[in-house]
Coordinates of C-alpha atoms in Angstrom, one line a residue:
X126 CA -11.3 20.1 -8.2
X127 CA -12.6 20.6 -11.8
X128 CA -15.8 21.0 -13.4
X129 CA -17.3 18.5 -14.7
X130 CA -17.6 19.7 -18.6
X131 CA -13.9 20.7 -18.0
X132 CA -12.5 17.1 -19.5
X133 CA -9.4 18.5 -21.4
X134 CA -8.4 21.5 -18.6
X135 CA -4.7 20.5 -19.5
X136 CA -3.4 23.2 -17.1
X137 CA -5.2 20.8 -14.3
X138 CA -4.3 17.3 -15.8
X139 CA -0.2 19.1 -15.7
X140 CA -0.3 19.9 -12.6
X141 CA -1.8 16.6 -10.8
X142 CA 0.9 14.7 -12.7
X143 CA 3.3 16.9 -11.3
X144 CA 2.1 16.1 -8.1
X145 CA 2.3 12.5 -8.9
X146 CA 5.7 13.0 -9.6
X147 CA 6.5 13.8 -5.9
X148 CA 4.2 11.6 -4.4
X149 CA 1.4 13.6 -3.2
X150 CA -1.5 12.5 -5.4
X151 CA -2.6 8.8 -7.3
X152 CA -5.0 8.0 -9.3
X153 CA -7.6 5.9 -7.5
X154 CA -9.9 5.1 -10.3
X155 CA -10.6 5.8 -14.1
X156 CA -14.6 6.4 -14.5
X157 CA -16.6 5.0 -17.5
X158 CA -16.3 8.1 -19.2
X159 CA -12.6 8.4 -18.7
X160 CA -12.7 11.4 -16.4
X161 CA -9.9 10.5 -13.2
X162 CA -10.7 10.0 -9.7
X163 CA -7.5 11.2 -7.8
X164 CA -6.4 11.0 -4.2
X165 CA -4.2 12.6 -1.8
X166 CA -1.2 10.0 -0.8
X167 CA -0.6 9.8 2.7
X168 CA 2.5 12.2 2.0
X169 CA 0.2 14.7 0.2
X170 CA -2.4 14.5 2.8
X171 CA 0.1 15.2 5.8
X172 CA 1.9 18.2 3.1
X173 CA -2.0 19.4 2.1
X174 CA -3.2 19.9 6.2
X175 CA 0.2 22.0 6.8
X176 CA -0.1 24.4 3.6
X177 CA -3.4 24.2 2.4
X178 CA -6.2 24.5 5.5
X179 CA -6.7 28.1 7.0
X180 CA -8.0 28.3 10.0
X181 CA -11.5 26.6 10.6
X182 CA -11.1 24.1 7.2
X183 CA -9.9 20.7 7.3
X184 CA -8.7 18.4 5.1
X185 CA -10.9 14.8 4.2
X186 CA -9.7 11.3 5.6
X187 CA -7.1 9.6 4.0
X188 CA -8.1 7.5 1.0
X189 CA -6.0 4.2 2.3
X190 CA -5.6 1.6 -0.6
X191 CA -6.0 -1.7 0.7
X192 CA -5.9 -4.9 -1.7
X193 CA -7.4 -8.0 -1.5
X194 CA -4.9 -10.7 0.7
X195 CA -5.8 -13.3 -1.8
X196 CA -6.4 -11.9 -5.4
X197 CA -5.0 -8.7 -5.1
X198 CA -7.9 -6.9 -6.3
X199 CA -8.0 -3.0 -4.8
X200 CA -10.7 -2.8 -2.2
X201 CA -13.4 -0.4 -1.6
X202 CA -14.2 0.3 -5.7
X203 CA -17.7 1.9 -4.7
X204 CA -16.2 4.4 -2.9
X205 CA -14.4 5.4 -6.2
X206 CA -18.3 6.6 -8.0
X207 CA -19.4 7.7 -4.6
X208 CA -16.7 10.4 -4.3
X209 CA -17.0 10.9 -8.2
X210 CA -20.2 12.2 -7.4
X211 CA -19.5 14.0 -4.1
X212 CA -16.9 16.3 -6.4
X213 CA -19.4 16.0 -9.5
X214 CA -22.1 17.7 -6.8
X215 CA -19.3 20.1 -5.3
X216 CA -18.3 21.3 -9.1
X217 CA -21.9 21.9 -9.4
X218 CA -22.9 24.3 -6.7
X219 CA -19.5 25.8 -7.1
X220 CA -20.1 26.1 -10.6
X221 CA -23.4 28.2 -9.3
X222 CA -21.7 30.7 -7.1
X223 CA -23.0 28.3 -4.0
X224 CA -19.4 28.4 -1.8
X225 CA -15.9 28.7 -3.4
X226 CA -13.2 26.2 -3.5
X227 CA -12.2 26.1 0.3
X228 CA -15.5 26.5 1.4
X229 CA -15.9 22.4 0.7
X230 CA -14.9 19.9 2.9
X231 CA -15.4 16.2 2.8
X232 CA -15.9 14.0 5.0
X233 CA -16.5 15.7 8.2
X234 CA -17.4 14.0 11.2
X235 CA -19.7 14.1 14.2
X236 CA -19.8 12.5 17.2
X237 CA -22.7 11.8 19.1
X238 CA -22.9 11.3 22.7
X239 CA -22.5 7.6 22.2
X240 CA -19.3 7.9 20.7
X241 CA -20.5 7.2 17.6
X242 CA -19.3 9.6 14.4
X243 CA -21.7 10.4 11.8
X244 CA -19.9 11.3 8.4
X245 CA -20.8 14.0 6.4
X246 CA -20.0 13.7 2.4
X247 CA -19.7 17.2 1.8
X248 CA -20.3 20.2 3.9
X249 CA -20.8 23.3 1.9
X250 CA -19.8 27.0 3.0
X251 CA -21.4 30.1 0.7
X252 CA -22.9 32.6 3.4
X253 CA -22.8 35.1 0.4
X254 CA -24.6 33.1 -1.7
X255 CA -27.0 32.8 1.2
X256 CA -26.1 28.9 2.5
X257 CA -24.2 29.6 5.8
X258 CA -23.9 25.8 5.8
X259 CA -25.4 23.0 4.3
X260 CA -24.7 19.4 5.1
X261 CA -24.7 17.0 1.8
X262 CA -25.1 13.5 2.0
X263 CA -25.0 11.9 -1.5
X264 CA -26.3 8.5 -2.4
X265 CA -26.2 6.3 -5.2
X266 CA -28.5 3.7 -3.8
X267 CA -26.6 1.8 -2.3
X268 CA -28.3 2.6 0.8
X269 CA -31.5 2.0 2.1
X270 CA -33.9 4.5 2.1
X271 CA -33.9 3.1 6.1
X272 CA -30.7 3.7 6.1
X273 CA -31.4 7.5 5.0
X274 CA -33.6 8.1 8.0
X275 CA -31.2 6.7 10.5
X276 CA -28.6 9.4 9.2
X277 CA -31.2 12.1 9.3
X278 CA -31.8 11.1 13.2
X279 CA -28.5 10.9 13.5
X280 CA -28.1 14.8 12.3
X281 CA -31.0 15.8 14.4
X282 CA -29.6 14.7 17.5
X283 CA -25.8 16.1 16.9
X284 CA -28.0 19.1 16.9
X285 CA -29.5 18.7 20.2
X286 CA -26.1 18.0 22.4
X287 CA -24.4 20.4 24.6
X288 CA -21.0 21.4 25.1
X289 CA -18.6 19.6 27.2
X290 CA -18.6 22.6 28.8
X291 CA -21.9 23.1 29.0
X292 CA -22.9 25.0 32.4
X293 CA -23.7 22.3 35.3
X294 CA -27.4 23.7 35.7
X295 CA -28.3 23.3 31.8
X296 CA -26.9 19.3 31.8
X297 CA -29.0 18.7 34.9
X298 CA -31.6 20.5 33.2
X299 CA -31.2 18.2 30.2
X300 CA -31.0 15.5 31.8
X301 CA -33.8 15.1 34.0
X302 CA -36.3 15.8 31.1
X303 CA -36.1 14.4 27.2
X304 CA -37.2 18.0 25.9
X305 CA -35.8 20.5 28.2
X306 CA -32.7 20.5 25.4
X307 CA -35.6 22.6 23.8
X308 CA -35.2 24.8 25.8
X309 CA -31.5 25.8 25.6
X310 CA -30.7 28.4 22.8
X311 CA -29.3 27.3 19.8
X312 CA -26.4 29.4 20.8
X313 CA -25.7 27.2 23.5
X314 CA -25.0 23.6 21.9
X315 CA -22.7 22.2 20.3
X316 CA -23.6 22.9 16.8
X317 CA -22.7 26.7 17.1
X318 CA -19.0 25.6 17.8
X319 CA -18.6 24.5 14.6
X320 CA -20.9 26.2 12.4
X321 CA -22.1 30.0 12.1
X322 CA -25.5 30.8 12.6
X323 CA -27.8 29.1 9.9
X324 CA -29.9 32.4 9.4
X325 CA -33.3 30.8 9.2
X326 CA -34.7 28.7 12.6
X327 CA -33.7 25.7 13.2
X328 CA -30.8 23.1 13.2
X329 CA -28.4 22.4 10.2
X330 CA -30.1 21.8 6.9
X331 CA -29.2 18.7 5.3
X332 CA -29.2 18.0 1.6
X333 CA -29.9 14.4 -0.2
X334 CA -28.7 14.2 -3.7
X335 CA -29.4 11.2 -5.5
X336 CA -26.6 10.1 -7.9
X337 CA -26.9 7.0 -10.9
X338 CA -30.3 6.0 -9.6
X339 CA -34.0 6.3 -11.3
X340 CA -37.1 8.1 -10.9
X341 CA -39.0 5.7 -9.3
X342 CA -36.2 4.3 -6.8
X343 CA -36.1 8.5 -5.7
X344 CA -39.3 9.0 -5.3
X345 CA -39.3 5.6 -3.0
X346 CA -36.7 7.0 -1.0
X347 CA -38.3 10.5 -0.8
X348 CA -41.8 8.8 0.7
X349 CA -40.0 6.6 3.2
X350 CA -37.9 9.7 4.4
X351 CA -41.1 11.9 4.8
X352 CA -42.6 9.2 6.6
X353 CA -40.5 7.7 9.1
X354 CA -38.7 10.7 9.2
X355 CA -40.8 13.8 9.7
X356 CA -40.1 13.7 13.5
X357 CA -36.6 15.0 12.5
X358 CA -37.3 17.2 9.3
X359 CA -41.4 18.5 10.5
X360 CA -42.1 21.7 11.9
X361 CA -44.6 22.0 14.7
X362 CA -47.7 23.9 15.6
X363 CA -46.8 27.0 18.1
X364 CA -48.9 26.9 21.2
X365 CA -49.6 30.7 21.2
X366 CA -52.3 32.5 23.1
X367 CA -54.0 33.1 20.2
X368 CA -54.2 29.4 18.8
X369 CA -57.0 30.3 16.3
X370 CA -55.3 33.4 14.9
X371 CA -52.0 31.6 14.2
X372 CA -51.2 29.5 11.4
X373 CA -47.4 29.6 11.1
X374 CA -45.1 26.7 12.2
X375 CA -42.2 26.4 14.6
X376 CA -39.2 25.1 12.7
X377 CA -36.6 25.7 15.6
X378 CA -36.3 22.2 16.8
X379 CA -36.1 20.7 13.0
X380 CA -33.5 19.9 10.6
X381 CA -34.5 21.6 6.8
X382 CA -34.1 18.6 4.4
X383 CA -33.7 19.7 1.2
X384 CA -33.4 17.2 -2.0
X385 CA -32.3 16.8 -5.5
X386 CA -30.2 14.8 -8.0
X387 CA -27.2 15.3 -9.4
X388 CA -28.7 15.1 -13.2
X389 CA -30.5 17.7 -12.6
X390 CA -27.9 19.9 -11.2
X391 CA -25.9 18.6 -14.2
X392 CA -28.6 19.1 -16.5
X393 CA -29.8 22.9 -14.6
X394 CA -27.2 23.7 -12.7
X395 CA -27.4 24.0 -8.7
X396 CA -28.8 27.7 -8.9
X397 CA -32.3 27.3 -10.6
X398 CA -35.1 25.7 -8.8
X399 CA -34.4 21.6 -8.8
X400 CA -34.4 21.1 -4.7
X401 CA -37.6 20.1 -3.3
X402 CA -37.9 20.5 0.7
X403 CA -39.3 17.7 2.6
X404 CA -42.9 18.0 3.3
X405 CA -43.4 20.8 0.5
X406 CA -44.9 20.1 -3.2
X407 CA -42.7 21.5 -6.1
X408 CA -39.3 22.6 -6.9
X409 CA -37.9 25.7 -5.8
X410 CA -33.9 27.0 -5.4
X411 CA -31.5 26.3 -2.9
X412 CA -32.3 29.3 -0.7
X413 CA -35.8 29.6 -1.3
X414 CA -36.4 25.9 -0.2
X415 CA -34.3 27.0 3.3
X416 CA -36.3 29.3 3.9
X417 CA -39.2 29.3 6.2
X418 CA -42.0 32.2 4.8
X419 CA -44.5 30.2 7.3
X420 CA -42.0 30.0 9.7
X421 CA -41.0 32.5 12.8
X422 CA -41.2 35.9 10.6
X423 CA -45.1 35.0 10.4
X424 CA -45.5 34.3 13.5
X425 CA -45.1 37.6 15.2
X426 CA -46.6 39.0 12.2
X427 CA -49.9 36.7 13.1
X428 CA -49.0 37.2 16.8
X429 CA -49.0 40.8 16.6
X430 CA -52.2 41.1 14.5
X431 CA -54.0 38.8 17.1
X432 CA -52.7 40.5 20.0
X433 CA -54.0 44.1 18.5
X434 CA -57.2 42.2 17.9
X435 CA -57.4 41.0 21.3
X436 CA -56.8 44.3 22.9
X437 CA -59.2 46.2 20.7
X438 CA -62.1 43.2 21.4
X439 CA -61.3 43.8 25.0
X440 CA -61.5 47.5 25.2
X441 CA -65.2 47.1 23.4
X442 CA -65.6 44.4 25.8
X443 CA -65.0 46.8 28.4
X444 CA -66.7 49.8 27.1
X445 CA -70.1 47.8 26.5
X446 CA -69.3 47.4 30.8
X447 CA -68.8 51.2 31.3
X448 CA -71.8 52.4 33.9
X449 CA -73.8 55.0 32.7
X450 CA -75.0 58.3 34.7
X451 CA -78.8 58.0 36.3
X452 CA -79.1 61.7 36.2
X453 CA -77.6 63.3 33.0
X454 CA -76.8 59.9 30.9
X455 CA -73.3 60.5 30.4
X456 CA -71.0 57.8 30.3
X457 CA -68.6 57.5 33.3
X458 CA -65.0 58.6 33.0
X459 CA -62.0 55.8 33.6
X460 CA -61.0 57.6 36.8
X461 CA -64.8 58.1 37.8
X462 CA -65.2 54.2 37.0
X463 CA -62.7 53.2 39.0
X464 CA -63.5 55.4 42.2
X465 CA -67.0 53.7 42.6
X466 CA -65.5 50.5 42.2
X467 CA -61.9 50.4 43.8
X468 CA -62.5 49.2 47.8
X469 CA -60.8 52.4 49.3
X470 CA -62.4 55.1 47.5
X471 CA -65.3 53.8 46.8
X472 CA -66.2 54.8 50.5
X473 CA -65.6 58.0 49.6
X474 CA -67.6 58.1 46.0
X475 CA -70.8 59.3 47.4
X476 CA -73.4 58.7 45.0
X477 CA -72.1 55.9 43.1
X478 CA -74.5 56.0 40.3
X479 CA -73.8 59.5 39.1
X480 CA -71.1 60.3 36.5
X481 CA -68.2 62.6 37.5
X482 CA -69.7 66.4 37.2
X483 CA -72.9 65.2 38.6
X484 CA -70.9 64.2 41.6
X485 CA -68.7 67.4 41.5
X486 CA -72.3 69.5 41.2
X487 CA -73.4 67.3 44.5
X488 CA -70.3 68.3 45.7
X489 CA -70.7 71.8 45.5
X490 CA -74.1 71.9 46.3
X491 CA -73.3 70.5 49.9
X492 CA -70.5 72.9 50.4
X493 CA -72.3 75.6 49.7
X494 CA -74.8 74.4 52.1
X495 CA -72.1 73.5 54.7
X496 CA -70.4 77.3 54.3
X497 CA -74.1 78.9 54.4
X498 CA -74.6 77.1 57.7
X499 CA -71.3 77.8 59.7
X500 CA -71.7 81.3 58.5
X501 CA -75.3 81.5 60.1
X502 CA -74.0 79.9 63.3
X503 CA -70.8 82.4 63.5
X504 CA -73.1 86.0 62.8
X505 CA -74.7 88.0 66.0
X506 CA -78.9 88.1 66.0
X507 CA -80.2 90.9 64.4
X508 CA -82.1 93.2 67.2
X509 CA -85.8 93.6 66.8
X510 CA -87.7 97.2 66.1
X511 CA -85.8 100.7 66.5
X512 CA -83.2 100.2 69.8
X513 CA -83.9 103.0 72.8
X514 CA -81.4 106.2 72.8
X515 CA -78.9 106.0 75.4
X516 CA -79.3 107.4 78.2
X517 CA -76.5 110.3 78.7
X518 CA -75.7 112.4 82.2
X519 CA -77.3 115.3 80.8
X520 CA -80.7 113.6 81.1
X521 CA -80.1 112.6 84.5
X522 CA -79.6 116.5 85.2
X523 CA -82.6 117.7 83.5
X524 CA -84.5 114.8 85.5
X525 CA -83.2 116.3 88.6

């Protein structure tokens, strides 16, 4: 893969004729502005997926040439601009630090539960350049905008499937109910065995770039797909406790769509701010239109404001409640409070409409008077007047 200003790289041009040489590459097409479209043989393809793809990268589909039975003529020469510009696009975001040269793969497919395989153009690898992994689909027009949605549904519902081996309980689960997939972690489904973690909610982003077409036909394309296709692409309302005090949107069940042409990543290059994301006004770069600033992060930011809120309007609520003391006017304590009101100690609470030391007061009070009593009760009388001497022997003598 070259770049596309790099038209005279004779180093490159050497070494794919070498490889013509022994059979591994052709050329499949000479563009109107002479630059080569060349292809792995079916020799080089086989040699390619035994040297060249580590461990999680695959090599594209054979390019098979088939001819014409009766004139001859090769077969299939729109796929010849269409993979011009799937490189053209790849050159460009390699050319802005977005993924190195084995971090693109072409043609990479996925198969939905009706055996059906959705092919991706180009799927992109640069988690340093903060794209864990983007899905590309580029068009030249050739499709209809229609035809743009029905991929973009496609997408959104590879990212909904379980595992094969999904656990028993969590296919029944899915099964019995349209939107209980909603409910299985993102680490669960099948997405996550092929990709890493996206780093922002939701499924994988997908990327539109418009190739050879006009202004007018995009900005067709662009209305249809944010019309008949913002089930797939829209964020939703969260359905929080505090509905009025939240404002950010759930983008966990959606796929990011981001969109641009490939003029203007010619013209700007794929690091400055030429993608638009679906449902936003403006242009913005690659990883700012990704991300979601009204997304999750804002949500507990919003939550946790509204739930401080909350608790501070309740605990006025709940002070303006507090009973105040008939005899000295002091507000009740919590634990006072709650002895006059809770069932099993309220028995106990005596007078419920004092505060706690008027109650401790009436407290002592009546064991003082208890302890004053039982002491009465326990002393002997005290005698009356002076008591008469005792009597001895001696004045029983002097009596006698």
């Amino acid at each position: 893969m070259t770049r596309p200003d790099n038209q005279h790289d004779k180093l490159t041009r050497d070494n794919l004729l070498d490889l013509e040489d022994h059979h591994l590459v052709r050329i499949e097409s000479v563009q109107e502005d002479q630059r080569q479209v060349w292809v792995l043989t079916k020799r080089g393809h086989r040699e390619a997926k035994k040297l060249l793809e580590p461990k999680g990268i695959r090599v594209s589909a054979l390019r098979k040439q088939e001819y014409d039975p009766d004139t001859g003529a090769l077969l299939g020469t729109g796929y010849d601009d269409h993979a011009a510009a799937v490189t053209s696009t790849a050159a460009e975001l390699h050319r802005a630090g977005i993924g190195h040269r084995l971090g693109f793969q072409t043609e990479i497919g996925h198969r939905l539960g009706s055996s059906f395989v959705q092919r991706a153009d180009l799927v992109v690898r640069a988690p340093e350049a903060g794209v864990p992994v983007l899905l590309v689909e580029v068009d030249r027009r050739t499709e209809d905008a229609h035809e743009l949605v029905t991929k973009l549904r496609r997408y959104w519902e590879w990212g909904r499937l379980l595992p094969k081996d999904a656990a028993k309980s969590k296919v029944n689960l899915v099964r019995s109910r349209s939107d209980a997939i909603e409910h299985v972690d993102h680490e669960k489904r099948l997405w996550r065995r092929f990709y890493p973690p996206t780093g922002r909610e939701g499924l994988v982003p997908l990327a539109f770039v418009f190739a050879d077409t006009t202004t007018a036909k995009v900005v067709n394309t662009v209305a249809v797909l944010e019309k008949d296709g913002r089930r797939y692409w829209a964020p939703r309302r969260y359905d929080p406790l505090y509905a009025k005090s939240v404002t950010a949107l759930d983008y966990r069940q959606a796929v990011p769509v981001v969109i641009t042409t490939l003029e203007q990543l010619t013209e700007h290059g794929a690091g400055a701010a030429v993608w638009r994301r679906l449902g936003r006004d403006g242009a913005q770069t690659l990883t700012d239109a990704l991300d979601n600033p009204d997304g999750h992060a804002l949500y507990r930011a919003q939550e946790a404001r509204a739930e401080a809120e909350d608790q501070r309007r309740r605990a006025a609520e709940r002070e303006a409640r507090r009973p105040v003391c008939s005899r000295c006017g002091g507000k009740f304590t919590d634990e006072r409070w709650e002895e006059v009101t809770v069932h099993r100690t309220a028995v106990r609470a005596g007078d419920r409409s004092v505060c706690g030391p008027c109650r401790a007061d009436d407290v002592a009070r009546q064991e003082a008077e208890a302890e004053a009593a039982r002491r009465a009760v326990a002393a002997p009388p005290e005698p009356e007047g002076d008591p008469e001497p005792a009597r001895g022997l001696g004045w029983f003598r002097r009596r006698t």
